[in-house]
Amino acid sequence: MAKEVKDFVVAIELGSSKITGIAGKKNSDGSITVLAYAREESTSFIKRGMVYNIDKTAQCLINIKLKLEKSLKAVIGKAYIGIGGQSLHTVYNSVVLPLAEGTVIAKETIDDLKRANRESSYEGMELLQVIPQEYKVGQNYQIDPVGVVSDSIEGRYLNIIAKYALRSNIEKCLDIAGIQVAEFVISPLALAECVLTDAEKRSGCALVDLGAQTTTVAIYKNNLLRHLAVIPLGGSNITKDIAAQQIEEEDAEELKIKYGSAYSEETMGEDNDMTYPVTDERTMEAKLLNDIVESRVEEIIANVGEQIRQSGCGNELLSGVILTGGGSNLKNIELAFKKRTNFEKIKTAKFVLPSIDAKNPDIKSRDGSLNTILALMIKGKENCFECALETESLFGPNGESYQERQAEILRQKEEEEARIKAQQEEERLRKEEEKRKKKENSLINKLVKFGKSILSEED
């Protein structure tokens, strides 16, 4: 970078196929300039959006941070972190508050309702965010009931919840990697803000994010989120089904991208002998490939349809279905949704709505696969700059690189944690030994007393 930048937003997304990091500067005209971008494969330690291997994820985050800092020539102070993946979903909750006759509803009344809703508990789940829906005052529904006279009020809320481990595992990784959190952001909400128009959210639509291992469905109506669910199916399921035909997974992925079709209509005189090249020595029947792809896509669409039905808004989504994510690039995916649902309006959001200036070819491709990480960056408001990365600080006193020094810091931290654990285990064993000796001494004392009592009786 020719000019030192001291004002930028950093965002990180922990996806099932890759962890991505991005840094950008917001310009006065509302546009955003991407200053740095980094990605690392994550398929071996993140499953359906959930971190399963803390150490590998932490090391991956360190690599992402180092790459971004190298491009920025600055130290990152904090980052916006996206939360998504399996177990993230919404549940409705209503809170009724009786009032004295003729009560004028005040802001404090609404605050009491919100507080009571936040006290709702869900076994094994954490309440991440609350979306107020409406308030029932008498027989009427209102968005803002302050000032209305009534003898009762019912608040209706949409609570976004997820397993405790979803966020806590991410926090553990960030702590090891030395990354401070500016804010945890619900990824599907940030994505919706950046790819849906106000008209689409008002008239009603289903945003379907087709990811690698998950498909996220967010239903909007009257400018409010009405339903959110994560389906544990995605593009990698299609790839694995193809790979089950004794094909390497890398070749299966290439077949899916290059030749796979989400929907194909059989025509008279169709060439059933058509094949696609897998390797120099092997081919695959075109019909077999499309049957595999279509079957899995049909399953995904059926699950999406079920989530739309559960939302209760199925007949009210005038703007139809909006597709996004890497899976939206599958050939004939819009046609598949149109044929297998009752929606006529199907479109694909290939890029975010705000203006983005970027030199990186991955971002310039505008294929929908980076919409979420861009949305997380757009969502950020705080400056994530900490300090300039001095040239002399790139290397340590022994000539080691900045990355090597960070790895050494991580190793020392792991050794310290292991030492503390060893001390805790030693302390635990010592206490157990003390308890055992006390128990043994107590038993001896009892035996001595018993012996003395017998002697006394004989005397």
Coordinates of C-alpha atoms in Angstrom, one line a residue:
M1 CA 0.0 0.0 0.0
A2 CA 1.4 3.3 -1.0
K3 CA -0.4 5.2 1.7
E4 CA -0.6 4.1 5.4
V5 CA -4.2 3.3 6.4
K6 CA -5.2 3.8 10.0
D7 CA -9.0 3.5 9.6
F8 CA -10.5 0.2 8.5
V9 CA -13.0 -2.5 9.5
V10 CA -12.0 -6.2 9.8
A11 CA -14.4 -9.1 9.6
I12 CA -13.9 -12.9 9.9
E13 CA -16.2 -15.7 8.8
L14 CA -15.7 -19.2 10.1
G15 CA -17.3 -21.3 7.3
S16 CA -17.5 -25.0 6.7
S17 CA -15.3 -25.0 3.7
K18 CA -13.1 -22.0 4.4
I19 CA -12.3 -19.3 7.0
T20 CA -12.2 -15.9 5.4
G21 CA -10.9 -12.6 6.6
I22 CA -11.4 -9.2 5.1
A23 CA -10.4 -5.6 5.8
G24 CA -12.0 -2.6 4.1
K25 CA -12.2 1.2 4.4
K26 CA -15.6 3.0 4.3
N27 CA -15.5 6.0 2.0
S28 CA -17.4 9.3 2.4
D29 CA -19.7 8.4 -0.6
G30 CA -20.9 5.2 1.1
S31 CA -18.8 2.9 -1.0
I32 CA -16.2 0.5 0.5
T33 CA -12.7 -0.2 -0.6
V34 CA -11.3 -3.7 0.1
L35 CA -7.8 -3.3 1.5
A36 CA -7.0 -7.0 2.3
Y37 CA -8.4 -10.4 1.9
A38 CA -7.3 -13.8 3.1
R39 CA -8.7 -17.3 3.2
E40 CA -7.8 -20.8 4.6
E41 CA -9.4 -24.2 4.0
S42 CA -11.4 -25.4 7.1
T43 CA -13.1 -28.6 6.0
S44 CA -11.0 -30.7 8.5
F45 CA -11.9 -28.8 11.6
I46 CA -15.2 -27.0 11.1
K47 CA -18.3 -29.1 10.4
R48 CA -21.6 -27.4 9.4
G49 CA -20.4 -24.1 10.8
M50 CA -19.4 -25.6 14.2
V51 CA -15.8 -25.6 15.4
Y52 CA -14.7 -29.1 16.3
N53 CA -10.9 -28.7 16.5
I54 CA -9.9 -25.8 18.7
D55 CA -6.2 -25.9 18.0
K56 CA -6.4 -26.2 14.2
T57 CA -9.0 -23.4 14.0
A58 CA -6.9 -21.2 16.2
Q59 CA -3.8 -21.7 14.0
C60 CA -5.9 -21.0 10.9
L61 CA -7.1 -17.7 12.5
I62 CA -3.5 -16.8 13.3
N63 CA -2.7 -17.3 9.6
I64 CA -5.6 -15.2 8.5
K65 CA -4.7 -12.4 10.9
L66 CA -1.0 -12.5 9.7
K67 CA -2.0 -12.4 6.1
L68 CA -4.3 -9.4 6.6
E69 CA -1.7 -7.5 8.7
K70 CA 0.9 -8.1 6.0
S71 CA -1.3 -6.6 3.4
L72 CA -2.4 -3.7 5.6
K73 CA 1.0 -3.1 7.0
A74 CA -0.8 -2.6 10.3
V75 CA -1.6 -4.5 13.4
I76 CA -5.3 -5.5 13.8
G77 CA -6.8 -4.5 17.1
K78 CA -10.1 -6.3 16.8
A79 CA -12.5 -7.9 14.3
Y80 CA -16.2 -8.5 13.7
I81 CA -16.9 -12.2 13.9
G82 CA -19.8 -13.9 12.1
I83 CA -22.0 -16.6 13.8
G84 CA -23.9 -19.0 11.6
G85 CA -24.2 -22.7 11.0
Q86 CA -26.1 -25.7 12.4
S87 CA -28.2 -25.2 15.5
L88 CA -28.8 -21.5 14.8
H89 CA -32.6 -21.0 14.5
T90 CA -35.5 -18.9 15.8
V91 CA -38.3 -19.6 18.2
Y92 CA -41.4 -17.5 18.9
N93 CA -42.1 -16.4 22.4
S94 CA -45.0 -14.3 23.8
V95 CA -45.1 -12.4 27.1
V96 CA -48.4 -11.3 28.6
L97 CA -48.5 -8.5 31.2
P98 CA -51.8 -7.6 32.9
L99 CA -52.3 -3.9 33.6
A100 CA -54.6 -1.8 35.8
E101 CA -57.7 -0.6 34.0
G102 CA -57.0 2.6 32.0
T103 CA -53.2 2.2 32.1
V104 CA -51.3 4.3 29.6
I105 CA -48.6 2.0 28.2
A106 CA -45.2 3.6 28.8
K107 CA -41.7 2.8 27.6
E108 CA -41.0 1.1 30.9
T109 CA -43.8 -1.3 30.2
I110 CA -42.2 -2.4 27.0
D111 CA -38.8 -2.7 28.7
D112 CA -40.4 -5.0 31.3
L113 CA -41.8 -7.2 28.5
K114 CA -38.4 -7.3 26.8
R115 CA -36.7 -8.2 30.1
A116 CA -39.2 -11.0 30.8
N117 CA -38.6 -12.4 27.3
R118 CA -34.9 -12.4 27.7
E119 CA -35.3 -14.5 30.9
S120 CA -36.7 -17.3 28.7
S121 CA -34.5 -20.4 28.9
Y122 CA -33.9 -23.1 26.3
E123 CA -32.2 -26.3 27.4
G124 CA -28.6 -26.4 26.1
M125 CA -29.2 -23.3 24.0
E126 CA -28.0 -19.7 24.3
L127 CA -30.2 -16.7 23.4
L128 CA -28.1 -14.7 20.9
Q129 CA -30.5 -12.0 19.7
V130 CA -34.2 -10.9 20.0
I131 CA -36.3 -9.5 17.1
P132 CA -39.5 -7.9 18.5
Q133 CA -42.4 -8.7 16.2
E134 CA -45.5 -6.9 17.4
Y135 CA -47.5 -6.1 20.5
K136 CA -51.1 -7.1 21.0
V137 CA -53.0 -4.4 22.8
G138 CA -56.6 -5.4 23.4
Q139 CA -57.7 -6.9 20.0
N140 CA -55.3 -4.8 18.0
Y141 CA -51.6 -5.4 16.9
Q142 CA -49.2 -2.6 17.0
I143 CA -45.4 -2.1 16.4
D144 CA -45.1 0.8 18.8
P145 CA -47.8 0.7 21.6
V146 CA -46.4 3.4 23.8
G147 CA -49.1 5.9 24.7
V148 CA -52.0 3.5 24.1
V149 CA -54.5 2.9 26.9
S150 CA -55.2 -0.7 27.8
D151 CA -55.7 -3.1 30.7
S152 CA -53.3 -5.7 29.2
I153 CA -50.5 -6.1 26.7
E154 CA -48.8 -9.1 25.0
G155 CA -45.3 -8.8 23.5
R156 CA -44.4 -11.2 20.7
Y157 CA -40.7 -11.9 20.1
L158 CA -38.6 -13.9 17.7
N159 CA -35.6 -15.3 19.7
I160 CA -32.5 -16.3 17.8
I161 CA -30.9 -19.2 19.7
A162 CA -28.1 -21.7 19.2
K163 CA -26.1 -24.3 21.1
Y164 CA -23.8 -22.8 23.7
A165 CA -20.8 -24.5 22.0
L166 CA -21.4 -22.6 18.7
R167 CA -20.1 -19.3 20.1
S168 CA -18.0 -20.6 23.1
N169 CA -15.8 -22.7 20.8
I170 CA -15.2 -19.7 18.5
E171 CA -14.3 -17.6 21.6
K172 CA -11.8 -20.2 22.7
C173 CA -10.1 -20.1 19.2
L174 CA -10.1 -16.3 19.1
D175 CA -8.6 -16.1 22.6
I176 CA -5.7 -18.5 21.6
A177 CA -5.2 -16.6 18.3
G178 CA -5.0 -13.3 20.2
I179 CA -7.9 -11.7 18.3
Q180 CA -10.2 -9.4 20.2
V181 CA -13.9 -9.3 19.2
A182 CA -15.4 -6.0 18.2
E183 CA -18.8 -7.7 18.0
F184 CA -20.4 -11.1 17.3
V185 CA -22.7 -10.7 14.3
I186 CA -25.5 -13.1 13.3
S187 CA -24.3 -13.8 9.7
P188 CA -27.7 -14.5 8.1
L189 CA -29.0 -11.1 9.4
A190 CA -26.0 -9.2 8.1
L191 CA -26.3 -11.0 4.8
A192 CA -30.0 -10.1 4.4
E193 CA -29.2 -6.4 5.1
C194 CA -26.8 -6.4 2.2
V195 CA -28.5 -8.4 -0.5
L196 CA -32.2 -7.7 0.1
T197 CA -33.9 -4.5 -0.9
D198 CA -36.3 -2.7 1.4
A199 CA -39.2 -3.6 -1.1
E200 CA -38.3 -7.4 -0.9
K201 CA -38.2 -7.4 2.9
R202 CA -41.4 -5.4 3.1
S203 CA -43.4 -7.5 0.6
G204 CA -42.0 -10.8 1.9
C205 CA -39.3 -13.1 0.6
A206 CA -37.2 -16.1 1.5
L207 CA -33.5 -15.6 1.4
V208 CA -31.8 -19.0 0.8
D209 CA -28.0 -19.1 1.3
L210 CA -26.7 -22.2 -0.4
G211 CA -23.4 -23.0 1.4
A212 CA -20.9 -25.9 1.4
Q213 CA -22.4 -28.0 4.3
T214 CA -25.5 -26.0 5.2
T215 CA -28.3 -24.1 3.6
T216 CA -29.7 -21.2 5.6
V217 CA -33.3 -20.0 5.2
A218 CA -34.3 -16.5 6.4
I219 CA -37.9 -15.4 5.9
Y220 CA -38.8 -11.7 5.9
K221 CA -42.2 -10.0 5.9
N222 CA -43.2 -6.4 6.7
N223 CA -39.5 -5.5 7.1
L224 CA -39.0 -8.0 9.9
L225 CA -37.3 -11.4 10.2
R226 CA -40.1 -13.9 10.7
H227 CA -38.2 -17.2 10.6
L228 CA -34.6 -18.5 10.5
A229 CA -33.3 -22.0 10.2
V230 CA -30.1 -23.8 9.1
I231 CA -30.5 -27.0 7.1
P232 CA -27.6 -29.4 7.4
L233 CA -27.3 -30.0 3.7
G234 CA -25.2 -28.1 1.1
G235 CA -23.0 -28.3 -2.0
S236 CA -20.5 -30.7 -0.4
N237 CA -23.3 -33.3 0.0
I238 CA -23.7 -33.2 -3.8
T239 CA -19.9 -33.6 -4.3
K240 CA -19.8 -36.6 -1.9
D241 CA -22.7 -38.3 -3.7
I242 CA -20.7 -38.0 -6.9
A243 CA -17.5 -39.2 -5.2
A244 CA -19.4 -42.3 -4.1
Q245 CA -19.1 -43.5 -7.7
Q246 CA -15.4 -44.3 -6.9
I247 CA -14.3 -40.8 -8.0
E248 CA -11.8 -38.6 -6.2
E249 CA -13.6 -35.8 -4.3
E250 CA -11.5 -33.2 -6.1
D251 CA -12.6 -34.6 -9.5
A252 CA -16.2 -34.9 -8.2
E253 CA -16.3 -31.2 -7.3
E254 CA -15.0 -30.3 -10.7
L255 CA -17.6 -32.5 -12.4
K256 CA -20.4 -30.8 -10.3
I257 CA -19.2 -27.3 -11.1
K258 CA -18.4 -27.9 -14.8
Y259 CA -21.2 -30.2 -15.9
G260 CA -23.7 -30.7 -13.1
S261 CA -27.3 -29.4 -13.5
A262 CA -29.8 -28.8 -10.8
Y263 CA -32.7 -29.5 -13.2
S264 CA -32.9 -31.0 -16.7
E265 CA -36.0 -31.9 -18.7
E266 CA -35.9 -35.1 -20.7
T267 CA -36.4 -34.6 -24.4
M268 CA -37.2 -37.0 -27.2
G269 CA -34.1 -38.3 -28.8
E270 CA -31.9 -37.4 -25.9
D271 CA -28.4 -38.9 -26.1
N272 CA -28.3 -41.3 -23.2
D273 CA -24.8 -42.3 -24.1
M274 CA -23.3 -38.9 -23.5
T275 CA -20.4 -38.9 -21.1
Y276 CA -18.2 -36.4 -19.2
P277 CA -14.4 -36.7 -18.7
V278 CA -13.3 -37.4 -15.2
T279 CA -9.7 -38.1 -15.8
D280 CA -7.6 -38.9 -18.9
E281 CA -8.6 -42.5 -18.5
R282 CA -12.1 -42.3 -17.2
T283 CA -15.5 -40.8 -18.0
M284 CA -18.9 -40.6 -16.3
E285 CA -22.3 -40.9 -17.8
A286 CA -24.0 -37.5 -18.2
K287 CA -27.4 -39.0 -17.1
L288 CA -25.9 -40.5 -14.0
L289 CA -24.2 -37.3 -13.0
N290 CA -27.4 -35.2 -13.5
D291 CA -29.5 -37.8 -11.6
I292 CA -27.2 -37.6 -8.6
V293 CA -27.1 -33.8 -8.7
E294 CA -30.9 -33.4 -9.2
S295 CA -31.7 -35.8 -6.4
R296 CA -29.7 -34.0 -3.8
V297 CA -30.9 -30.6 -5.0
E298 CA -34.5 -31.8 -4.8
E299 CA -33.9 -32.8 -1.2
I300 CA -32.4 -29.4 -0.3
I301 CA -35.4 -27.6 -2.0
A302 CA -37.9 -29.8 -0.2
N303 CA -36.3 -28.9 3.2
V304 CA -36.3 -25.2 2.2
G305 CA -40.0 -25.5 1.3
E306 CA -40.7 -27.1 4.7
Q307 CA -39.0 -24.1 6.5
I308 CA -41.1 -21.7 4.5
R309 CA -44.2 -23.6 5.5
Q310 CA -43.2 -23.6 9.1
S311 CA -42.7 -19.8 9.0
G312 CA -46.5 -19.4 8.3
C313 CA -45.7 -16.8 5.6
G314 CA -45.6 -19.1 2.6
N315 CA -48.6 -17.5 0.8
E316 CA -47.5 -14.0 1.7
L317 CA -44.0 -13.9 0.1
L318 CA -44.7 -11.6 -2.8
S319 CA -41.0 -11.2 -3.7
G320 CA -40.5 -15.0 -3.8
V321 CA -37.2 -16.7 -3.2
I322 CA -33.8 -15.0 -3.4
L323 CA -30.8 -17.4 -3.8
T324 CA -27.2 -16.6 -2.8
G325 CA -24.0 -18.3 -1.7
G326 CA -21.6 -20.5 -3.6
G327 CA -24.2 -23.1 -4.3
S328 CA -26.3 -20.6 -6.3
N329 CA -23.8 -21.0 -9.1
L330 CA -25.0 -24.5 -9.9
K331 CA -26.5 -24.7 -13.4
N332 CA -30.3 -24.3 -13.6
I333 CA -30.6 -23.8 -9.8
E334 CA -33.2 -21.1 -10.3
L335 CA -35.2 -23.3 -12.7
A336 CA -35.0 -26.1 -10.1
F337 CA -36.6 -23.9 -7.4
K338 CA -39.2 -22.7 -9.8
K339 CA -40.2 -26.2 -10.9
R340 CA -40.2 -27.7 -7.4
T341 CA -41.8 -24.9 -5.4
N342 CA -45.0 -22.8 -5.8
F343 CA -42.9 -19.6 -6.4
E344 CA -42.8 -17.9 -9.8
K345 CA -40.3 -15.2 -8.6
I346 CA -36.9 -16.8 -8.2
K347 CA -33.7 -14.7 -8.5
T348 CA -30.1 -14.9 -7.5
A349 CA -28.2 -12.2 -5.5
K350 CA -24.7 -12.5 -6.9
F351 CA -23.3 -9.6 -5.0
V352 CA -24.0 -7.2 -2.1
L353 CA -26.0 -4.0 -2.8
P354 CA -23.4 -1.4 -1.5
S355 CA -20.7 -0.4 -3.9
I356 CA -17.5 -2.4 -3.4
D357 CA -14.1 -1.5 -4.9
A358 CA -11.7 -4.4 -4.9
K359 CA -8.7 -5.6 -6.9
N360 CA -8.8 -9.2 -5.6
P361 CA -10.1 -11.5 -8.4
D362 CA -12.1 -13.7 -5.9
I363 CA -14.1 -10.6 -4.9
K364 CA -14.4 -9.2 -8.4
S365 CA -15.9 -12.5 -9.6
R366 CA -19.2 -11.5 -8.0
D367 CA -20.4 -15.1 -7.8
G368 CA -22.2 -14.9 -4.4
S369 CA -19.7 -17.0 -2.5
L370 CA -18.2 -14.0 -0.6
N371 CA -21.5 -12.2 0.1
T372 CA -21.5 -13.1 3.8
I373 CA -18.0 -12.0 4.6
L374 CA -18.6 -8.7 2.7
A375 CA -21.8 -8.2 4.6
L376 CA -20.0 -8.7 7.9
M377 CA -17.4 -6.1 6.9
I378 CA -20.2 -3.7 5.8
K379 CA -21.9 -4.2 9.2
G380 CA -18.8 -3.1 11.1
K381 CA -18.7 0.4 12.4
E382 CA -15.7 0.6 14.8
N383 CA -12.2 1.2 13.6
C384 CA -10.2 -2.1 13.9
F385 CA -6.7 -0.5 13.5
E386 CA -4.4 -0.9 16.5
C387 CA -1.0 0.4 15.3
A388 CA 1.3 0.5 12.3
L389 CA 3.4 -2.6 11.6
E390 CA 6.9 -1.3 11.7
T391 CA 9.4 -2.6 9.2
E392 CA 11.9 -3.5 11.9
S393 CA 9.2 -5.4 13.8
L394 CA 8.7 -7.8 10.9
F395 CA 11.7 -9.8 12.2
G396 CA 12.7 -10.7 15.7
P397 CA 16.2 -10.4 17.3
N398 CA 17.1 -13.9 16.0
G399 CA 16.0 -13.2 12.5
E400 CA 12.7 -15.1 12.8
S401 CA 9.8 -13.8 10.8
Y402 CA 6.7 -12.2 12.3
Q403 CA 4.7 -15.3 11.5
E404 CA 7.3 -17.5 13.2
R405 CA 7.2 -15.2 16.3
Q406 CA 3.4 -15.5 16.4
A407 CA 3.7 -19.3 16.2
E408 CA 6.2 -19.2 19.0
I409 CA 3.9 -17.1 21.1
L410 CA 1.1 -19.6 20.5
R411 CA 3.5 -22.5 21.4
Q412 CA 4.5 -20.7 24.6
K413 CA 0.8 -20.1 25.5
E414 CA 0.0 -23.8 24.9
E415 CA 2.9 -24.8 27.1
E416 CA 1.7 -22.4 29.8
E417 CA -1.8 -23.9 29.6
A418 CA -0.4 -27.4 29.8
R419 CA 1.8 -26.4 32.8
I420 CA -1.3 -25.0 34.6
K421 CA -3.3 -28.1 33.8
A422 CA -0.5 -30.3 35.2
Q423 CA -0.4 -28.2 38.4
Q424 CA -4.2 -28.5 38.7
E425 CA -4.0 -32.2 38.2
E426 CA -1.2 -32.5 40.8
E427 CA -3.3 -30.4 43.2
R428 CA -6.3 -32.7 42.6
L429 CA -4.3 -35.8 43.3
R430 CA -2.9 -34.3 46.5
K431 CA -6.3 -33.5 47.8
E432 CA -7.5 -37.0 47.0
E433 CA -4.6 -38.4 48.9
E434 CA -5.3 -36.2 51.8
K435 CA -9.0 -37.3 51.8
R436 CA -7.8 -41.0 51.6
K437 CA -5.5 -40.6 54.6
K438 CA -8.1 -38.8 56.6
K439 CA -10.6 -41.6 55.8
E440 CA -7.9 -44.2 56.7
N441 CA -7.1 -42.5 60.0
S442 CA -10.8 -42.2 60.8
L443 CA -11.2 -45.9 60.2
I444 CA -8.2 -46.7 62.4
N445 CA -9.5 -44.4 65.2
K446 CA -12.9 -46.2 65.0
L447 CA -11.2 -49.6 65.3
V448 CA -9.1 -48.4 68.3
K449 CA -12.2 -47.1 70.0
F450 CA -14.0 -50.4 69.2
G451 CA -11.1 -52.4 70.6
K452 CA -11.1 -50.3 73.8
S453 CA -14.9 -50.7 74.3
I454 CA -14.5 -54.5 74.0
L455 CA -11.7 -54.5 76.6
S456 CA -13.8 -52.4 78.9
E457 CA -16.7 -54.8 78.7
E458 CA -14.4 -57.8 79.5
D459 CA -13.1 -55.9 82.6

